[in-house]
Amino acid sequence: MADTAEQEKEKTFADLGLCDELREVCEKQGWKNPREIQAKAIPCALQGRDLIAISQTGTGKTAAFALPTLQALIQASHQSSRPLAFFACVLAPTRELADQIAKQFRSLGSGIGVKCATLIGKDDMAQQAIALAKRPHIIVATPGRLLDHMKETKGFSLRSLRYLILDEADRLLDDEFEKVMDEILNGIPSNRKTYLFSATMTRKVQKLQRVCLKNPAKIEISSKYSTVETLKQQLWFVPTVYKECYLVYLLHLKFEATTMVFTRTCDATIYLATILRNLGLRAVPINGHLSQSKRFEALNKFKSGQCNILICTDVASRGLDIPSVDMVVNYNIPAQPKDYVHRVGRTARAGRSGLAISLVTQFEVEPFKAIERHLGHEMPAFPTHHCEEAMLVLDRVEEAKRITNRQLKEAGDRKRKGRRGEDEDKIENYLGNKKHKKHRMPKRN
């Protein structure tokens, strides 16, 4: 097995059967050799097989489906005298992931004239319709917005679609998207190529049959619910009443680290981000209730280093390629083990190391034990001496909570008085514009 893995690493993009144009693109991207998922998926795709590909996050899945799709587009364009509009459609469960995939297609296809349109919710439908009227080769979309255009945009149809790609396919096959996905699948041709990619995958045959796979090649780089070896994972048992205090201490302890903090609710992202900003930490929230422009703004601030702490819900747990996340903190323990895998997969990407720390209260022991059972090992505990040290910041945290509660109450009062939307703007402006002061932790006794 070790020899096989070594051979896969030594392969070149030429060995995979990629055409000259795409090999040049890979060289410009700085990709010397294909990653394992690419080395196994691309040859099968070029042979015309449908794909079910399961690989850990950060292993190069996007290029694994983008490159063979672009090669098929190049070959089809040589054989056709007319433009190949709506050649392929990529579906993703979140707007941020769809936007990221579209950027990669544009980057890989820039030298060969590929046109790509992005269809995501909360963006202007009319502008998207104009983009569709230009008849792009590739559509990257969230399911709901794609279905909106299939129903409402005059002249738009996917009856000529040749490739359907589902990224984070297990999420798209969940009950949440079932009705929308069924309508989309009924509106596209069945004689197409279909690729399913994910870090985790449902094994329910009925759900896979809905996607009309034909003799698919199954490629599994990692076992179900696995995490990468370069990820260090720890748990920290914390009392519920002091949970914010422990989080603040941890973020001060890793003051320079680029950190993603996952919470259960949208409100919690705003609440925690405001507390942290009041304490001089560079935090910004992202959740599904924010406008799309605010979500992209938060991501850009995080990626650029303007803010080094992203407080997020699971909207940010899947597929996002943020190159240098040093640490992931589970402020709330997810209900499903696969959600844990996706969360901690935001760090330790592309062979780099990373740290994941889960704050486990007395009420979250059972779901955390379920995660450990699925991963097949127990996690080491965070050093106990930090518990006493964490309490040294209690007074400062309590004061920051009082200030935060007052700010959010004032914003809520404005909303109830009919000034709709102003509360979000004021909170977001506060979070985005407040100047930070570095606060040092109290010295150890």
Short mmCIF file of C-alpha atoms in Angstrom, two decimals:
data_model
loop_
_atom_site.label_atom_id
_atom_site.label_comp_id
_atom_site.label_asym_id
_atom_site.label_seq_id
_atom_site.Cartn_x
_atom_site.Cartn_y
_atom_site.Cartn_z
CA MET A 1 0.00 0.00 0.00
CA ALA A 2 2.87 2.37 0.81
CA ASP A 3 4.46 1.73 -2.60
CA THR A 4 1.15 2.46 -4.33
CA ALA A 5 0.73 5.74 -2.49
CA GLU A 6 4.30 6.70 -3.39
CA GLN A 7 3.66 5.99 -7.06
CA GLU A 8 0.54 8.17 -6.98
CA LYS A 9 2.56 11.05 -5.53
CA GLU A 10 5.18 10.75 -8.27
CA LYS A 11 2.66 10.99 -11.10
CA THR A 12 2.59 14.08 -13.30
CA PHE A 13 -0.42 15.79 -14.83
CA ALA A 14 0.75 14.47 -18.21
CA ASP A 15 0.51 10.92 -16.84
CA LEU A 16 -3.15 11.56 -16.03
CA GLY A 17 -3.95 12.32 -19.66
CA LEU A 18 -4.50 16.08 -19.38
CA CYS A 19 -4.14 18.05 -22.59
CA ASP A 20 -1.32 20.56 -23.22
CA GLU A 21 -3.52 23.60 -22.48
CA LEU A 22 -4.48 22.35 -19.03
CA ARG A 23 -0.97 21.17 -18.17
CA GLU A 24 0.21 24.71 -18.85
CA VAL A 25 -2.55 26.02 -16.58
CA CYS A 26 -1.41 23.68 -13.80
CA GLU A 27 2.17 24.91 -14.19
CA LYS A 28 1.00 28.53 -13.89
CA GLN A 29 -0.90 27.58 -10.73
CA GLY A 30 2.36 26.21 -9.32
CA TRP A 31 1.07 22.63 -9.23
CA LYS A 32 4.03 20.33 -9.91
CA ASN A 33 2.35 17.00 -9.21
CA PRO A 34 -1.29 15.98 -8.79
CA ARG A 35 -2.68 15.32 -5.33
CA GLU A 36 -3.88 11.80 -4.56
CA ILE A 37 -7.57 12.50 -5.22
CA GLN A 38 -6.63 14.14 -8.53
CA ALA A 39 -4.35 11.26 -9.55
CA LYS A 40 -7.17 8.77 -9.02
CA ALA A 41 -10.23 10.74 -10.12
CA ILE A 42 -9.03 12.51 -13.27
CA PRO A 43 -8.12 9.36 -15.31
CA CYS A 44 -11.51 7.79 -14.49
CA ALA A 45 -13.29 11.00 -15.49
CA LEU A 46 -11.35 11.22 -18.76
CA GLN A 47 -12.44 7.66 -19.53
CA GLY A 48 -16.05 8.89 -19.39
CA ARG A 49 -16.96 7.33 -16.04
CA ASP A 50 -19.34 8.84 -13.50
CA LEU A 51 -17.58 9.47 -10.17
CA ILE A 52 -18.25 9.09 -6.46
CA ALA A 53 -15.17 10.61 -4.83
CA ILE A 54 -14.64 10.78 -1.07
CA SER A 55 -11.60 12.63 0.21
CA GLN A 56 -10.66 14.65 3.26
CA THR A 57 -11.03 18.41 3.13
CA GLY A 58 -8.10 20.36 1.77
CA THR A 59 -6.94 17.59 -0.57
CA GLY A 60 -7.61 19.24 -3.94
CA LYS A 61 -11.12 18.02 -4.75
CA THR A 62 -12.13 21.10 -6.77
CA ALA A 63 -9.32 20.66 -9.29
CA ALA A 64 -10.12 16.93 -9.41
CA PHE A 65 -13.49 17.67 -11.02
CA ALA A 66 -12.71 20.99 -12.69
CA LEU A 67 -9.79 19.79 -14.81
CA PRO A 68 -11.53 16.82 -16.51
CA THR A 69 -14.65 18.95 -17.05
CA LEU A 70 -12.59 21.66 -18.76
CA GLN A 71 -10.80 19.06 -20.88
CA ALA A 72 -14.15 17.64 -22.00
CA LEU A 73 -15.22 21.20 -22.88
CA ILE A 74 -12.06 21.77 -24.93
CA GLN A 75 -12.52 18.50 -26.82
CA ALA A 76 -16.22 19.16 -27.45
CA SER A 77 -15.48 22.67 -28.74
CA HIS A 78 -13.06 21.22 -31.30
CA GLN A 79 -15.80 18.93 -32.57
CA SER A 80 -18.60 21.51 -32.63
CA SER A 81 -19.04 24.57 -34.80
CA ARG A 82 -21.39 26.30 -32.34
CA PRO A 83 -20.78 27.68 -28.83
CA LEU A 84 -21.19 25.11 -26.08
CA ALA A 85 -23.42 27.02 -23.68
CA PHE A 86 -24.44 25.47 -20.34
CA PHE A 87 -21.96 22.63 -20.81
CA ALA A 88 -21.56 21.89 -17.09
CA CYS A 89 -23.29 22.79 -13.85
CA VAL A 90 -21.69 22.61 -10.40
CA LEU A 91 -23.96 22.65 -7.35
CA ALA A 92 -22.75 23.56 -3.85
CA PRO A 93 -24.71 23.83 -0.59
CA THR A 94 -23.49 27.32 0.43
CA ARG A 95 -23.01 30.62 -1.38
CA GLU A 96 -19.43 30.99 -0.19
CA LEU A 97 -18.45 27.57 -1.52
CA ALA A 98 -20.18 28.24 -4.85
CA ASP A 99 -18.32 31.53 -5.19
CA GLN A 100 -15.02 29.82 -4.40
CA ILE A 101 -15.59 27.06 -6.97
CA ALA A 102 -16.51 29.62 -9.63
CA LYS A 103 -13.27 31.52 -8.97
CA GLN A 104 -11.26 28.32 -9.46
CA PHE A 105 -13.03 27.54 -12.74
CA ARG A 106 -12.35 31.08 -13.96
CA SER A 107 -8.71 30.79 -12.94
CA LEU A 108 -8.19 27.41 -14.59
CA GLY A 109 -10.16 28.38 -17.69
CA SER A 110 -8.89 31.93 -18.16
CA GLY A 111 -6.36 30.97 -20.83
CA ILE A 112 -8.82 28.97 -22.92
CA GLY A 113 -11.74 31.41 -22.98
CA VAL A 114 -14.05 29.65 -20.53
CA LYS A 115 -17.08 31.69 -19.42
CA CYS A 116 -18.52 30.97 -15.98
CA ALA A 117 -21.67 32.30 -14.27
CA THR A 118 -22.36 32.19 -10.53
CA LEU A 119 -25.96 31.83 -9.33
CA ILE A 120 -26.34 32.28 -5.58
CA GLY A 121 -29.11 33.49 -3.31
CA LYS A 122 -29.45 37.11 -2.18
CA ASP A 123 -27.59 38.34 -5.29
CA ASP A 124 -29.58 40.25 -7.89
CA MET A 125 -31.65 37.88 -10.06
CA ALA A 126 -31.71 40.34 -12.97
CA GLN A 127 -27.93 40.61 -13.09
CA GLN A 128 -27.67 36.83 -12.97
CA ALA A 129 -30.19 36.57 -15.82
CA ILE A 130 -28.01 38.91 -17.88
CA ALA A 131 -25.02 36.64 -17.20
CA LEU A 132 -27.06 33.62 -18.34
CA ALA A 133 -28.10 35.44 -21.51
CA LYS A 134 -24.40 35.53 -22.44
CA ARG A 135 -24.61 31.71 -22.49
CA PRO A 136 -21.69 30.72 -20.24
CA HIS A 137 -20.01 27.34 -20.52
CA ILE A 138 -20.02 26.65 -16.77
CA ILE A 139 -22.70 27.43 -14.18
CA VAL A 140 -21.84 27.27 -10.48
CA ALA A 141 -24.90 27.59 -8.27
CA THR A 142 -26.67 26.91 -5.03
CA PRO A 143 -29.69 24.63 -5.65
CA GLY A 144 -32.41 27.07 -4.66
CA ARG A 145 -31.21 29.89 -6.87
CA LEU A 146 -30.60 27.57 -9.84
CA LEU A 147 -34.17 26.31 -9.57
CA ASP A 148 -35.44 29.91 -9.40
CA HIS A 149 -33.79 30.64 -12.75
CA MET A 150 -34.99 27.38 -14.30
CA LYS A 151 -38.55 28.42 -13.44
CA GLU A 152 -38.45 32.18 -13.97
CA THR A 153 -35.67 33.23 -16.37
CA LYS A 154 -36.96 33.38 -19.91
CA GLY A 155 -34.92 31.43 -22.44
CA PHE A 156 -32.84 29.61 -19.82
CA SER A 157 -32.80 25.83 -19.93
CA LEU A 158 -30.37 23.09 -18.98
CA ARG A 159 -31.70 20.58 -21.51
CA SER A 160 -28.29 20.56 -23.23
CA LEU A 161 -26.31 20.02 -20.00
CA ARG A 162 -23.54 17.43 -20.33
CA TYR A 163 -21.93 17.47 -16.88
CA LEU A 164 -23.51 17.70 -13.41
CA ILE A 165 -21.18 18.04 -10.43
CA LEU A 166 -22.27 17.97 -6.79
CA ASP A 167 -19.67 19.33 -4.38
CA GLU A 168 -20.27 18.45 -0.73
CA ALA A 169 -22.65 15.89 -2.20
CA ASP A 170 -23.66 14.35 1.10
CA ARG A 171 -25.18 17.68 2.16
CA LEU A 172 -26.96 18.14 -1.19
CA LEU A 173 -28.45 14.65 -0.88
CA ASP A 174 -29.80 15.37 2.61
CA ASP A 175 -33.51 15.90 3.24
CA GLU A 176 -32.97 19.67 3.44
CA PHE A 177 -32.36 19.86 -0.32
CA GLU A 178 -34.44 16.86 -1.40
CA LYS A 179 -37.39 18.66 -3.01
CA VAL A 180 -35.26 21.24 -4.81
CA MET A 181 -32.76 18.64 -6.03
CA ASP A 182 -35.55 16.42 -7.38
CA GLU A 183 -36.96 19.33 -9.41
CA ILE A 184 -33.52 20.18 -10.78
CA LEU A 185 -32.80 16.56 -11.72
CA ASN A 186 -36.14 16.35 -13.52
CA GLY A 187 -35.19 19.40 -15.59
CA ILE A 188 -31.82 18.20 -16.88
CA PRO A 189 -30.95 15.35 -19.29
CA SER A 190 -30.34 11.90 -17.83
CA ASN A 191 -27.66 11.07 -20.43
CA ARG A 192 -25.05 13.26 -18.77
CA LYS A 193 -21.86 12.66 -16.79
CA THR A 194 -22.28 13.03 -13.02
CA TYR A 195 -19.60 13.61 -10.39
CA LEU A 196 -20.26 13.43 -6.64
CA PHE A 197 -17.49 14.83 -4.43
CA SER A 198 -17.40 15.15 -0.66
CA ALA A 199 -15.32 14.66 2.46
CA THR A 200 -18.06 12.39 3.82
CA MET A 201 -20.70 10.53 1.85
CA THR A 202 -24.05 8.97 2.57
CA ARG A 203 -24.21 5.28 1.75
CA LYS A 204 -27.97 5.24 1.24
CA VAL A 205 -28.40 3.65 -2.17
CA GLN A 206 -31.81 5.25 -2.67
CA LYS A 207 -30.35 8.74 -2.47
CA LEU A 208 -27.53 7.90 -4.87
CA GLN A 209 -30.01 6.42 -7.35
CA ARG A 210 -31.85 9.76 -7.45
CA VAL A 211 -28.80 11.31 -9.10
CA CYS A 212 -28.91 8.77 -11.98
CA LEU A 213 -25.34 7.51 -11.68
CA LYS A 214 -24.29 5.04 -14.37
CA ASN A 215 -21.60 2.50 -13.45
CA PRO A 216 -19.70 5.05 -11.34
CA ALA A 217 -16.07 4.74 -10.36
CA LYS A 218 -15.85 4.98 -6.57
CA ILE A 219 -12.72 6.64 -5.26
CA GLU A 220 -12.23 6.77 -1.52
CA ILE A 221 -9.03 8.42 -0.35
CA SER A 222 -10.06 8.53 3.30
CA SER A 223 -12.34 6.46 5.47
CA LYS A 224 -15.66 7.85 6.61
CA TYR A 225 -15.46 10.57 9.27
CA SER A 226 -11.65 10.70 9.17
CA THR A 227 -9.36 13.63 9.89
CA VAL A 228 -5.86 14.27 8.59
CA GLU A 229 -2.79 13.10 10.50
CA THR A 230 -1.32 16.61 10.72
CA LEU A 231 -4.28 17.80 12.82
CA LYS A 232 -3.76 17.93 16.59
CA GLN A 233 -7.09 17.52 18.40
CA GLN A 234 -7.85 18.28 22.04
CA LEU A 235 -10.88 18.67 24.29
CA TRP A 236 -11.26 21.09 27.18
CA PHE A 237 -13.91 20.37 29.79
CA VAL A 238 -15.38 23.73 30.77
CA PRO A 239 -18.24 24.84 33.04
CA THR A 240 -21.14 26.27 31.05
CA VAL A 241 -21.36 29.42 33.15
CA TYR A 242 -17.74 30.37 32.36
CA LYS A 243 -17.64 29.24 28.74
CA GLU A 244 -17.07 32.74 27.28
CA CYS A 245 -14.27 33.24 29.81
CA TYR A 246 -12.49 30.07 28.72
CA LEU A 247 -12.87 31.02 25.06
CA VAL A 248 -11.40 34.49 25.63
CA TYR A 249 -8.47 33.03 27.54
CA LEU A 250 -7.80 30.49 24.78
CA LEU A 251 -7.87 33.18 22.08
CA HIS A 252 -5.48 35.34 24.11
CA LEU A 253 -3.24 32.32 24.62
CA LYS A 254 -3.13 31.90 20.80
CA PHE A 255 -3.25 35.64 20.19
CA GLU A 256 -1.52 35.63 16.79
CA ALA A 257 -3.23 32.49 15.49
CA THR A 258 -5.72 32.58 12.64
CA THR A 259 -8.76 30.99 14.27
CA MET A 260 -12.25 29.87 13.29
CA VAL A 261 -14.73 29.56 16.19
CA PHE A 262 -17.84 27.48 15.44
CA THR A 263 -21.11 28.16 17.24
CA ARG A 264 -24.54 26.58 16.99
CA THR A 265 -26.66 29.65 16.21
CA CYS A 266 -26.50 32.81 14.13
CA ASP A 267 -27.19 35.03 17.14
CA ALA A 268 -24.22 33.51 18.97
CA THR A 269 -21.83 34.60 16.21
CA ILE A 270 -22.86 38.25 16.64
CA TYR A 271 -22.84 38.00 20.43
CA LEU A 272 -19.40 36.40 20.72
CA ALA A 273 -17.83 38.57 18.03
CA THR A 274 -19.05 41.70 19.82
CA ILE A 275 -17.69 40.49 23.18
CA LEU A 276 -14.32 39.74 21.62
CA ARG A 277 -14.15 43.10 19.86
CA ASN A 278 -14.94 44.83 23.12
CA LEU A 279 -11.92 43.02 24.56
CA GLY A 280 -9.65 44.21 21.75
CA LEU A 281 -9.59 40.97 19.75
CA ARG A 282 -9.91 41.12 15.97
CA ALA A 283 -13.07 39.07 15.47
CA VAL A 284 -15.71 39.17 12.75
CA PRO A 285 -18.97 37.14 12.51
CA ILE A 286 -20.39 35.20 9.59
CA ASN A 287 -23.75 33.42 9.49
CA GLY A 288 -26.65 32.65 7.19
CA HIS A 289 -28.76 35.60 8.40
CA LEU A 290 -26.26 38.23 7.23
CA SER A 291 -26.60 39.74 3.76
CA GLN A 292 -24.42 38.17 1.10
CA SER A 293 -22.25 41.27 0.86
CA LYS A 294 -21.63 41.15 4.63
CA ARG A 295 -20.73 37.46 4.43
CA PHE A 296 -18.21 38.03 1.65
CA GLU A 297 -16.88 41.08 3.49
CA ALA A 298 -16.32 39.00 6.63
CA LEU A 299 -14.55 36.26 4.67
CA ASN A 300 -12.34 38.78 2.87
CA LYS A 301 -11.36 40.43 6.16
CA PHE A 302 -10.44 37.02 7.54
CA LYS A 303 -8.53 35.88 4.47
CA SER A 304 -6.61 39.16 4.22
CA GLY A 305 -5.61 39.09 7.89
CA GLN A 306 -7.49 42.25 8.79
CA CYS A 307 -9.33 40.08 11.33
CA ASN A 308 -7.73 36.89 12.60
CA ILE A 309 -10.79 35.40 14.34
CA LEU A 310 -13.87 34.27 12.38
CA ILE A 311 -16.93 33.48 14.52
CA CYS A 312 -19.15 31.28 12.36
CA THR A 313 -21.94 28.78 12.10
CA ASP A 314 -21.67 25.63 10.01
CA VAL A 315 -22.23 27.80 6.92
CA ALA A 316 -18.43 28.13 6.95
CA SER A 317 -17.64 24.49 7.71
CA ARG A 318 -17.82 23.02 4.22
CA GLY A 319 -15.38 23.31 1.38
CA LEU A 320 -14.08 26.82 1.98
CA ASP A 321 -10.40 27.05 1.09
CA ILE A 322 -8.89 29.52 3.54
CA PRO A 323 -5.17 28.80 3.16
CA SER A 324 -3.79 29.47 6.62
CA VAL A 325 -6.19 28.64 9.44
CA ASP A 326 -4.05 27.76 12.45
CA MET A 327 -6.78 26.71 14.86
CA VAL A 328 -10.43 25.64 14.94
CA VAL A 329 -12.42 26.02 18.16
CA ASN A 330 -15.70 24.17 18.65
CA TYR A 331 -17.50 26.56 20.99
CA ASN A 332 -20.57 24.32 20.65
CA ILE A 333 -20.20 20.62 19.92
CA PRO A 334 -21.93 19.63 16.65
CA ALA A 335 -24.73 17.08 16.78
CA GLN A 336 -23.30 14.92 13.97
CA PRO A 337 -19.75 13.51 13.76
CA LYS A 338 -19.48 14.38 10.06
CA ASP A 339 -20.12 18.04 10.92
CA TYR A 340 -17.16 17.87 13.29
CA VAL A 341 -15.00 16.48 10.47
CA HIS A 342 -16.00 19.33 8.17
CA ARG A 343 -15.38 21.96 10.86
CA VAL A 344 -11.90 20.80 11.85
CA GLY A 345 -11.10 20.30 8.17
CA ARG A 346 -10.76 24.09 7.87
CA THR A 347 -7.28 23.73 9.38
CA ALA A 348 -4.38 21.35 8.66
CA ARG A 349 -5.04 21.65 4.94
CA ALA A 350 -2.71 20.68 2.06
CA GLY A 351 -0.22 18.93 4.33
CA ARG A 352 0.07 21.74 6.88
CA SER A 353 -0.35 21.23 10.61
CA GLY A 354 -3.29 22.56 12.60
CA LEU A 355 -4.98 22.55 15.99
CA ALA A 356 -8.61 21.80 16.88
CA ILE A 357 -9.87 22.41 20.43
CA SER A 358 -13.40 21.53 21.53
CA LEU A 359 -14.93 23.28 24.55
CA VAL A 360 -17.07 20.54 26.10
CA THR A 361 -19.57 21.36 28.86
CA GLN A 362 -21.31 18.89 31.13
CA PHE A 363 -24.26 18.95 28.71
CA GLU A 364 -22.16 18.05 25.65
CA VAL A 365 -20.28 15.00 26.86
CA GLU A 366 -22.48 12.48 25.03
CA PRO A 367 -22.35 14.07 21.56
CA PHE A 368 -18.61 14.50 21.96
CA LYS A 369 -18.20 10.84 22.94
CA ALA A 370 -20.13 9.97 19.77
CA ILE A 371 -17.60 11.95 17.74
CA GLU A 372 -14.73 10.07 19.39
CA ARG A 373 -16.39 6.73 18.65
CA HIS A 374 -16.76 7.59 14.98
CA LEU A 375 -13.15 8.77 14.77
CA GLY A 376 -11.99 5.62 16.53
CA HIS A 377 -9.95 7.26 19.28
CA GLU A 378 -10.22 9.40 22.39
CA MET A 379 -8.86 12.94 22.33
CA PRO A 380 -6.31 14.17 24.84
CA ALA A 381 -7.44 16.81 27.33
CA PHE A 382 -6.22 20.40 27.29
CA PRO A 383 -3.70 20.92 30.14
CA THR A 384 -5.60 21.41 33.40
CA HIS A 385 -3.46 24.26 34.76
CA HIS A 386 -5.09 26.54 32.16
CA CYS A 387 -8.44 26.29 33.98
CA GLU A 388 -7.19 28.33 36.92
CA GLU A 389 -5.45 30.82 34.66
CA ALA A 390 -8.60 31.27 32.56
CA MET A 391 -10.47 32.59 35.58
CA LEU A 392 -8.03 35.52 35.82
CA VAL A 393 -9.85 37.20 32.92
CA LEU A 394 -13.33 36.67 34.39
CA ASP A 395 -13.88 40.27 35.49
CA ARG A 396 -12.89 41.68 32.10
CA VAL A 397 -15.10 39.18 30.29
CA GLU A 398 -18.09 39.93 32.50
CA GLU A 399 -17.70 43.66 31.83
CA ALA A 400 -17.44 43.01 28.09
CA LYS A 401 -20.63 40.91 28.28
CA ARG A 402 -22.48 43.74 30.02
CA ILE A 403 -21.40 46.21 27.33
CA THR A 404 -22.34 43.75 24.59
CA ASN A 405 -25.79 43.08 26.06
CA ARG A 406 -26.45 46.82 26.18
CA GLN A 407 -25.32 47.33 22.56
CA LEU A 408 -27.44 44.46 21.26
CA LYS A 409 -30.46 45.58 23.30
CA GLU A 410 -30.19 49.09 21.84
CA ALA A 411 -29.98 47.61 18.35
CA GLY A 412 -33.04 45.46 19.06
CA ASP A 413 -34.97 48.47 20.36
CA ARG A 414 -34.27 50.35 17.13
CA LYS A 415 -35.54 47.40 15.12
CA ARG A 416 -38.75 47.15 17.14
CA LYS A 417 -39.39 50.86 16.52
CA GLY A 418 -39.51 50.15 12.79
CA ARG A 419 -36.05 51.17 11.74
CA ARG A 420 -35.65 47.85 9.98
CA GLY A 421 -32.14 46.88 8.95
CA GLU A 422 -30.43 49.67 10.89
CA ASP A 423 -29.59 47.39 13.80
CA GLU A 424 -27.66 45.01 11.57
CA ASP A 425 -25.84 47.90 9.88
CA LYS A 426 -24.90 49.51 13.19
CA ILE A 427 -23.69 46.25 14.71
CA GLU A 428 -21.77 45.38 11.56
CA ASN A 429 -20.26 48.86 11.31
CA TYR A 430 -19.29 48.60 14.95
CA LEU A 431 -17.71 45.20 14.40
CA GLY A 432 -15.94 46.36 11.27
CA ASN A 433 -14.70 49.77 12.35
CA LYS A 434 -13.94 49.54 16.06
CA LYS A 435 -10.26 50.12 16.72
CA HIS A 436 -8.49 47.37 18.56
CA LYS A 437 -6.17 47.64 21.50
CA LYS A 438 -3.94 44.75 22.36
CA HIS A 439 -4.63 43.40 25.83
CA ARG A 440 -2.06 41.34 27.61
CA MET A 441 -3.06 38.44 29.79
CA PRO A 442 -2.44 38.71 33.54
CA LYS A 443 0.86 37.18 34.56
CA ARG A 444 0.83 33.78 36.15
CA ASN A 445 1.19 33.73 39.92
#
